[in-house]
Short mmCIF file of C-alpha atoms in Angstrom, two decimals:
data_model
loop_
_atom_site.label_atom_id
_atom_site.label_comp_id
_atom_site.label_asym_id
_atom_site.label_seq_id
_atom_site.Cartn_x
_atom_site.Cartn_y
_atom_site.Cartn_z
CA MET A 1 -12.23 -112.61 23.60
CA THR A 2 -9.17 -112.06 21.46
CA HIS A 3 -9.43 -110.94 17.89
CA ASP A 4 -6.97 -112.67 15.58
CA THR A 5 -8.65 -111.62 12.33
CA TYR A 6 -9.71 -108.17 11.17
CA LEU A 7 -11.87 -106.92 8.33
CA ILE A 8 -10.39 -104.00 6.42
CA THR A 9 -12.75 -101.94 4.30
CA ILE A 10 -11.48 -99.36 1.80
CA ASN A 11 -13.62 -97.00 -0.29
CA VAL A 12 -11.83 -95.99 -3.48
CA PRO A 13 -12.59 -93.55 -6.31
CA PRO A 14 -13.48 -95.60 -9.43
CA ALA A 15 -10.47 -94.21 -11.30
CA LEU A 16 -8.19 -96.00 -8.83
CA GLU A 17 -9.94 -99.38 -8.90
CA GLU A 18 -7.38 -101.19 -11.07
CA ALA A 19 -4.40 -99.73 -9.21
CA VAL A 20 -5.87 -100.86 -5.88
CA VAL A 21 -6.60 -104.35 -7.26
CA ASP A 22 -2.99 -104.61 -8.43
CA CYS A 23 -1.73 -103.47 -5.02
CA LEU A 24 -3.97 -105.84 -3.05
CA LEU A 25 -2.97 -108.79 -5.22
CA THR A 26 0.66 -108.28 -4.22
CA PHE A 27 -0.10 -108.47 -0.50
CA GLU A 28 0.52 -112.16 0.03
CA THR A 29 -0.71 -112.50 3.60
CA ALA A 30 -4.22 -111.29 2.75
CA GLN A 31 -6.90 -113.96 2.60
CA GLY A 32 -8.29 -112.72 -0.72
CA PHE A 33 -10.60 -109.74 -1.10
CA SER A 34 -13.94 -108.65 -2.49
CA SER A 35 -14.85 -105.51 -4.40
CA PHE A 36 -18.18 -103.97 -5.31
CA PRO A 37 -19.63 -100.57 -6.25
CA VAL A 38 -21.14 -98.42 -3.50
CA ASN A 39 -22.57 -94.94 -3.15
CA ALA A 40 -20.86 -92.76 -0.56
CA HIS A 41 -22.99 -90.13 1.16
CA ASP A 42 -21.63 -87.20 3.15
CA HIS A 43 -23.00 -83.84 4.22
CA ARG A 44 -19.72 -82.19 3.25
CA ASN A 45 -19.59 -81.24 -0.43
CA GLN A 46 -15.83 -81.09 -0.82
CA ASP A 47 -14.48 -82.96 -3.82
CA LEU A 48 -17.98 -83.57 -5.22
CA SER A 49 -18.97 -82.69 -8.77
CA ILE A 50 -22.10 -80.59 -9.31
CA ALA A 51 -24.04 -83.75 -10.29
CA GLU A 52 -22.84 -85.52 -7.13
CA GLN A 53 -23.85 -82.55 -4.99
CA VAL A 54 -27.35 -82.59 -6.51
CA SER A 55 -27.79 -86.37 -6.16
CA GLY A 56 -26.22 -86.46 -2.69
CA ARG A 57 -23.97 -89.40 -3.50
CA GLN A 58 -20.60 -90.22 -4.93
CA ARG A 59 -19.70 -93.50 -6.64
CA LYS A 60 -16.93 -95.48 -4.99
CA ILE A 61 -15.54 -98.99 -5.21
CA ARG A 62 -15.44 -100.80 -1.88
CA PHE A 63 -12.79 -103.38 -1.16
CA GLN A 64 -13.06 -105.71 1.81
CA MET A 65 -10.57 -108.24 3.02
CA TYR A 66 -9.85 -110.40 6.04
CA ILE A 67 -6.38 -110.02 7.43
CA ASP A 68 -4.54 -111.50 10.38
CA LYS A 69 -3.94 -109.23 13.35
CA ASP A 70 -0.15 -109.40 12.93
CA ASP A 71 -0.36 -108.16 9.31
CA VAL A 72 -2.67 -105.15 9.75
CA SER A 73 0.08 -102.61 10.43
CA ALA A 74 2.22 -103.66 7.44
CA PHE A 75 -0.83 -103.66 5.18
CA LEU A 76 -1.88 -100.15 6.19
CA THR A 77 1.68 -98.89 5.82
CA LYS A 78 1.80 -100.23 2.26
CA ILE A 79 -1.61 -98.81 1.27
CA LYS A 80 -0.77 -95.42 2.76
CA ALA A 81 2.56 -95.33 0.90
CA CYS A 82 1.06 -96.39 -2.43
CA PHE A 83 -1.97 -94.09 -2.31
CA ALA A 84 -0.94 -91.08 -0.23
CA GLY A 85 -3.29 -88.15 -0.89
CA ALA A 86 -5.60 -90.22 -3.15
CA GLY A 87 -8.72 -89.80 -1.02
CA LEU A 88 -9.12 -93.41 0.04
CA HIS A 89 -11.23 -93.96 3.15
CA TYR A 90 -10.64 -97.06 5.25
CA TRP A 91 -11.64 -98.68 8.49
CA VAL A 92 -10.53 -101.75 10.39
CA VAL A 93 -12.83 -103.83 12.60
CA PRO A 94 -12.28 -107.02 14.56
CA VAL A 95 -13.99 -110.14 13.24
CA LEU A 96 -15.86 -112.16 15.84
CA GLU A 97 -16.25 -115.16 13.58
CA HIS A 98 -15.92 -116.11 9.92
CA GLY A 99 -15.92 -119.29 7.97
CA GLU A 100 -17.41 -121.14 5.05
CA ILE A 101 -20.72 -123.01 5.08
#
């Protein structure tokens, strides 16, 4: 099975939400994207406020987008250049199937 489409997920600090939206909107080969609030949980307490350490969670905004295999590298290069050192976490997974019903 070949994977021609990938799902990229990026967790972003809320303060960077608008900047990431602006960046993603300029990436013309993306097939649109979704965003929604999530709670990130990690046993490491680095970069967590006292309240976040007590609650065991940190608010993030998650972006997800489908992208063609040939565009993944250029997309990641752009995101890494625009947000170097910003604490964004991302992952890329192959999509077995997607569509509209």
